[in-house]
Amino acid sequence: MSDKKALIIFSEIVQSLEEIRDIAKDLVKQGESKEGVIISDEEIALQQMSGAPIHQLKSADYYINEEEAGRTLLRGCQEIEEKTVEMIQLCLEFTHPL
């Protein structure tokens, strides 16, 4: 792969992270407005079919905190962006001037 093509790909990765950050920020806002949500109707159905009592379905194990998920996603975006910027810098060190 040419250095120029690699730079384009790295640039696209950084730009895509902006969209992911927007989603993560929305998750944080949603999570701040409520305590948690049941993970999915399918999971509930599976648990009910297994004979699990309904009160167990409402335990903390079956909740996802949207705020925590959003913050985790934001941290992941930050890590990816940092590594991508490092790769861009390395690529620029070894690339002839455009």
Coordinates of N, CA and C in Angstrom, one line a residue:
M1 N 0.8 -1.2 0.0 CA 0.0 0.0 0.0 C 0.9 1.2 0.0
S2 N 0.5 2.2 -0.8 CA 1.4 3.4 -0.8 C 1.1 4.3 0.4
D3 N 2.1 5.1 0.7 CA 2.0 5.9 1.9 C 0.9 6.9 1.8
K4 N 0.6 7.4 0.6 CA -0.5 8.4 0.4 C -1.8 7.7 0.6
K5 N -1.9 6.5 0.2 CA -3.2 5.8 0.4 C -3.4 5.5 1.9
A6 N -2.3 5.2 2.6 CA -2.4 4.9 4.0 C -2.8 6.2 4.7
L7 N -2.3 7.3 4.3 CA -2.7 8.6 4.9 C -4.2 8.9 4.7
I8 N -4.7 8.6 3.6 CA -6.1 8.8 3.3 C -7.0 7.9 4.2
I9 N -6.5 6.7 4.3 CA -7.3 5.7 5.2 C -7.3 6.2 6.6
F10 N -6.1 6.6 7.1 CA -6.0 7.1 8.5 C -6.9 8.3 8.7
S11 N -6.9 9.2 7.7 CA -7.8 10.4 7.8 C -9.2 10.0 7.9
E12 N -9.6 9.0 7.1 CA -11.0 8.6 7.1 C -11.4 7.9 8.4
I13 N -10.5 7.2 9.0 CA -10.7 6.7 10.4 C -11.0 7.8 11.4
V14 N -10.2 8.8 11.4 CA -10.3 9.9 12.3 C -11.7 10.6 12.1
Q15 N -12.1 10.8 10.8 CA -13.3 11.4 10.5 C -14.5 10.6 11.0
S16 N -14.4 9.2 10.8 CA -15.5 8.3 11.2 C -15.6 8.3 12.7
L17 N -14.6 8.6 13.4 CA -14.7 8.6 14.9 C -15.6 9.7 15.4
E18 N -15.7 10.8 14.6 CA -16.6 11.9 15.0 C -18.0 11.4 15.1
E19 N -18.4 10.6 14.1 CA -19.8 10.1 14.1 C -20.0 9.2 15.3
I20 N -19.0 8.4 15.6 CA -19.2 7.4 16.7 C -19.2 8.2 18.0
R21 N -18.5 9.3 18.1 CA -18.5 10.2 19.3 C -19.9 10.7 19.5
D22 N -20.5 11.2 18.4 CA -21.9 11.7 18.5 C -22.9 10.7 19.1
I23 N -22.7 9.4 18.6 CA -23.6 8.4 19.2 C -23.3 8.2 20.6
A24 N -22.0 8.1 21.0 CA -21.6 7.9 22.4 C -22.2 9.1 23.3
K25 N -22.1 10.3 22.8 CA -22.6 11.4 23.6 C -24.1 11.3 23.8
D26 N -24.8 10.8 22.8 CA -26.3 10.6 22.9 C -26.5 9.5 24.0
L27 N -25.7 8.5 24.0 CA -25.9 7.4 25.0 C -25.7 8.0 26.4
V28 N -24.7 8.8 26.5 CA -24.4 9.4 27.8 C -25.6 10.2 28.3
K29 N -26.1 11.0 27.4 CA -27.3 11.9 27.7 C -28.5 11.0 28.1
Q30 N -28.8 10.0 27.3 CA -29.9 9.1 27.6 C -29.7 8.4 29.0
G31 N -28.5 8.0 29.2 CA -28.2 7.3 30.5 C -28.3 8.2 31.7
E32 N -28.0 9.5 31.5 CA -28.1 10.4 32.6 C -29.5 10.6 33.0
S33 N -30.4 10.4 32.1 CA -31.9 10.7 32.3 C -32.6 9.5 32.9
K34 N -32.0 8.3 33.0 CA -32.7 7.2 33.6 C -31.6 6.2 34.2
E35 N -32.1 5.3 35.0 CA -31.2 4.4 35.8 C -30.7 3.3 34.9
G36 N -31.4 2.9 34.0 CA -30.9 1.8 33.1 C -32.0 1.2 32.3
V37 N -31.7 0.4 31.4 CA -32.7 -0.2 30.5 C -32.5 -1.7 30.5
I38 N -33.6 -2.5 30.3 CA -33.4 -3.9 30.2 C -32.7 -4.2 28.8
I39 N -31.8 -5.1 28.8 CA -30.9 -5.2 27.6 C -31.7 -5.5 26.3
S40 N -32.6 -6.4 26.3 CA -33.4 -6.7 25.1 C -34.6 -7.6 25.4
D41 N -35.6 -7.5 24.5 CA -36.8 -8.3 24.7 C -36.4 -9.8 24.5
E42 N -35.5 -10.0 23.6 CA -35.0 -11.4 23.3 C -34.4 -12.0 24.5
E43 N -33.6 -11.3 25.2 CA -32.9 -11.8 26.4 C -34.0 -12.1 27.5
I44 N -34.9 -11.2 27.6 CA -36.0 -11.4 28.6 C -36.8 -12.7 28.2
A45 N -37.1 -12.9 26.9 CA -37.8 -14.0 26.5 C -37.0 -15.3 26.8
L46 N -35.7 -15.3 26.5 CA -34.9 -16.4 26.8 C -34.9 -16.8 28.3
Q47 N -34.8 -15.7 29.1 CA -34.8 -15.9 30.6 C -36.1 -16.5 31.1
Q48 N -37.2 -16.0 30.5 CA -38.6 -16.5 30.9 C -38.7 -17.9 30.5
M49 N -38.2 -18.3 29.3 CA -38.4 -19.6 28.8 C -37.5 -20.6 29.7
S50 N -36.5 -20.1 30.3 CA -35.6 -20.9 31.1 C -36.2 -21.1 32.5
G51 N -37.3 -20.4 32.8 CA -38.0 -20.5 34.1 C -37.5 -19.5 35.1
A52 N -36.7 -18.6 34.7 CA -36.2 -17.6 35.7 C -37.4 -16.7 36.2
P53 N -37.5 -16.5 37.4 CA -38.5 -15.7 38.0 C -38.4 -14.2 37.5
I54 N -39.5 -13.6 37.3 CA -39.6 -12.2 36.7 C -38.7 -11.3 37.6
H55 N -38.7 -11.4 38.9 CA -38.0 -10.5 39.7 C -36.5 -10.5 39.4
Q56 N -36.0 -11.7 39.0 CA -34.6 -11.8 38.6 C -34.3 -11.0 37.3
L57 N -35.3 -10.9 36.5 CA -35.1 -10.1 35.2 C -34.9 -8.6 35.5
K58 N -35.3 -8.2 36.7 CA -35.1 -6.8 37.0 C -33.9 -6.5 37.8
S59 N -33.1 -7.5 38.1 CA -31.9 -7.3 38.8 C -30.8 -6.5 38.0
A60 N -29.9 -6.0 38.7 CA -28.8 -5.2 38.1 C -28.1 -5.9 37.0
D61 N -28.0 -7.2 37.0 CA -27.3 -8.0 36.0 C -27.9 -7.8 34.6
Y62 N -29.2 -7.5 34.6 CA -29.9 -7.4 33.3 C -30.1 -6.0 32.8
Y63 N -29.4 -5.1 33.4 CA -29.5 -3.7 33.0 C -28.2 -3.2 32.4
I64 N -28.3 -2.4 31.4 CA -27.2 -1.7 30.8 C -27.3 -0.2 31.2
N65 N -26.3 0.3 31.7 CA -26.3 1.7 32.0 C -25.8 2.4 30.7
E66 N -26.7 3.1 30.1 CA -26.4 3.8 28.8 C -25.3 4.8 29.0
E67 N -25.3 5.5 30.1 CA -24.3 6.5 30.4 C -22.9 5.9 30.4
E68 N -22.8 4.7 31.1 CA -21.5 4.0 31.2 C -21.1 3.5 29.8
A69 N -22.0 3.0 29.1 CA -21.7 2.5 27.7 C -21.2 3.6 26.8
G70 N -21.8 4.8 26.9 CA -21.4 5.9 26.1 C -20.0 6.4 26.5
R71 N -19.8 6.4 27.8 CA -18.4 6.9 28.3 C -17.3 5.9 27.9
T72 N -17.7 4.6 27.9 CA -16.7 3.6 27.5 C -16.4 3.7 26.0
L73 N -17.5 4.0 25.2 CA -17.3 4.2 23.8 C -16.5 5.4 23.5
L74 N -16.7 6.5 24.2 CA -15.9 7.7 24.1 C -14.4 7.4 24.4
R75 N -14.1 6.7 25.4 CA -12.7 6.3 25.8 C -12.1 5.5 24.6
G76 N -12.9 4.6 24.1 CA -12.4 3.8 23.0 C -12.1 4.6 21.7
C77 N -13.0 5.6 21.5 CA -12.7 6.5 20.3 C -11.4 7.3 20.6
Q78 N -11.2 7.7 21.8 CA -10.0 8.5 22.1 C -8.8 7.6 21.9
E79 N -8.8 6.4 22.3 CA -7.7 5.5 22.1 C -7.4 5.2 20.7
I80 N -8.4 5.0 19.9 CA -8.3 4.7 18.5 C -7.7 6.0 17.8
E81 N -8.2 7.1 18.1 CA -7.7 8.4 17.5 C -6.2 8.6 17.9
E82 N -5.9 8.4 19.1 CA -4.5 8.5 19.5 C -3.5 7.6 18.7
K83 N -3.9 6.4 18.6 CA -3.1 5.4 17.8 C -3.1 5.8 16.3
T84 N -4.2 6.2 15.8 CA -4.3 6.6 14.4 C -3.4 7.8 14.1
V85 N -3.4 8.8 15.0 CA -2.5 10.0 14.9 C -1.1 9.5 14.9
E86 N -0.7 8.6 15.8 CA 0.6 8.1 15.9 C 1.0 7.5 14.5
M87 N 0.1 6.7 14.0 CA 0.4 6.0 12.7 C 0.6 7.1 11.6
I88 N -0.2 8.1 11.6 CA -0.1 9.2 10.6 C 1.3 9.9 10.7
Q89 N 1.7 10.1 12.0 CA 3.0 10.8 12.2 C 4.1 9.9 11.7
L90 N 4.0 8.6 12.0 CA 5.1 7.7 11.5 C 5.1 7.6 10.0
C91 N 3.9 7.6 9.4 CA 3.8 7.5 7.9 C 4.4 8.8 7.3
L92 N 4.1 10.0 7.9 CA 4.7 11.2 7.4 C 6.2 11.3 7.5
E93 N 6.7 10.7 8.6 CA 8.2 10.6 8.8 C 8.9 9.9 7.6
F94 N 8.3 8.9 7.1 CA 8.9 8.1 6.0 C 8.3 8.3 4.6
T95 N 7.5 9.3 4.5 CA 6.9 9.6 3.2 C 7.6 10.8 2.6
H96 N 7.8 10.7 1.3 CA 8.4 11.8 0.6 C 7.3 12.9 0.5
P97 N 7.7 14.2 0.4 CA 6.8 15.3 0.4 C 5.7 15.1 -0.8
L98 N 4.5 15.4 -0.5 CA 3.4 15.2 -1.5 C 3.6 16.3 -2.5

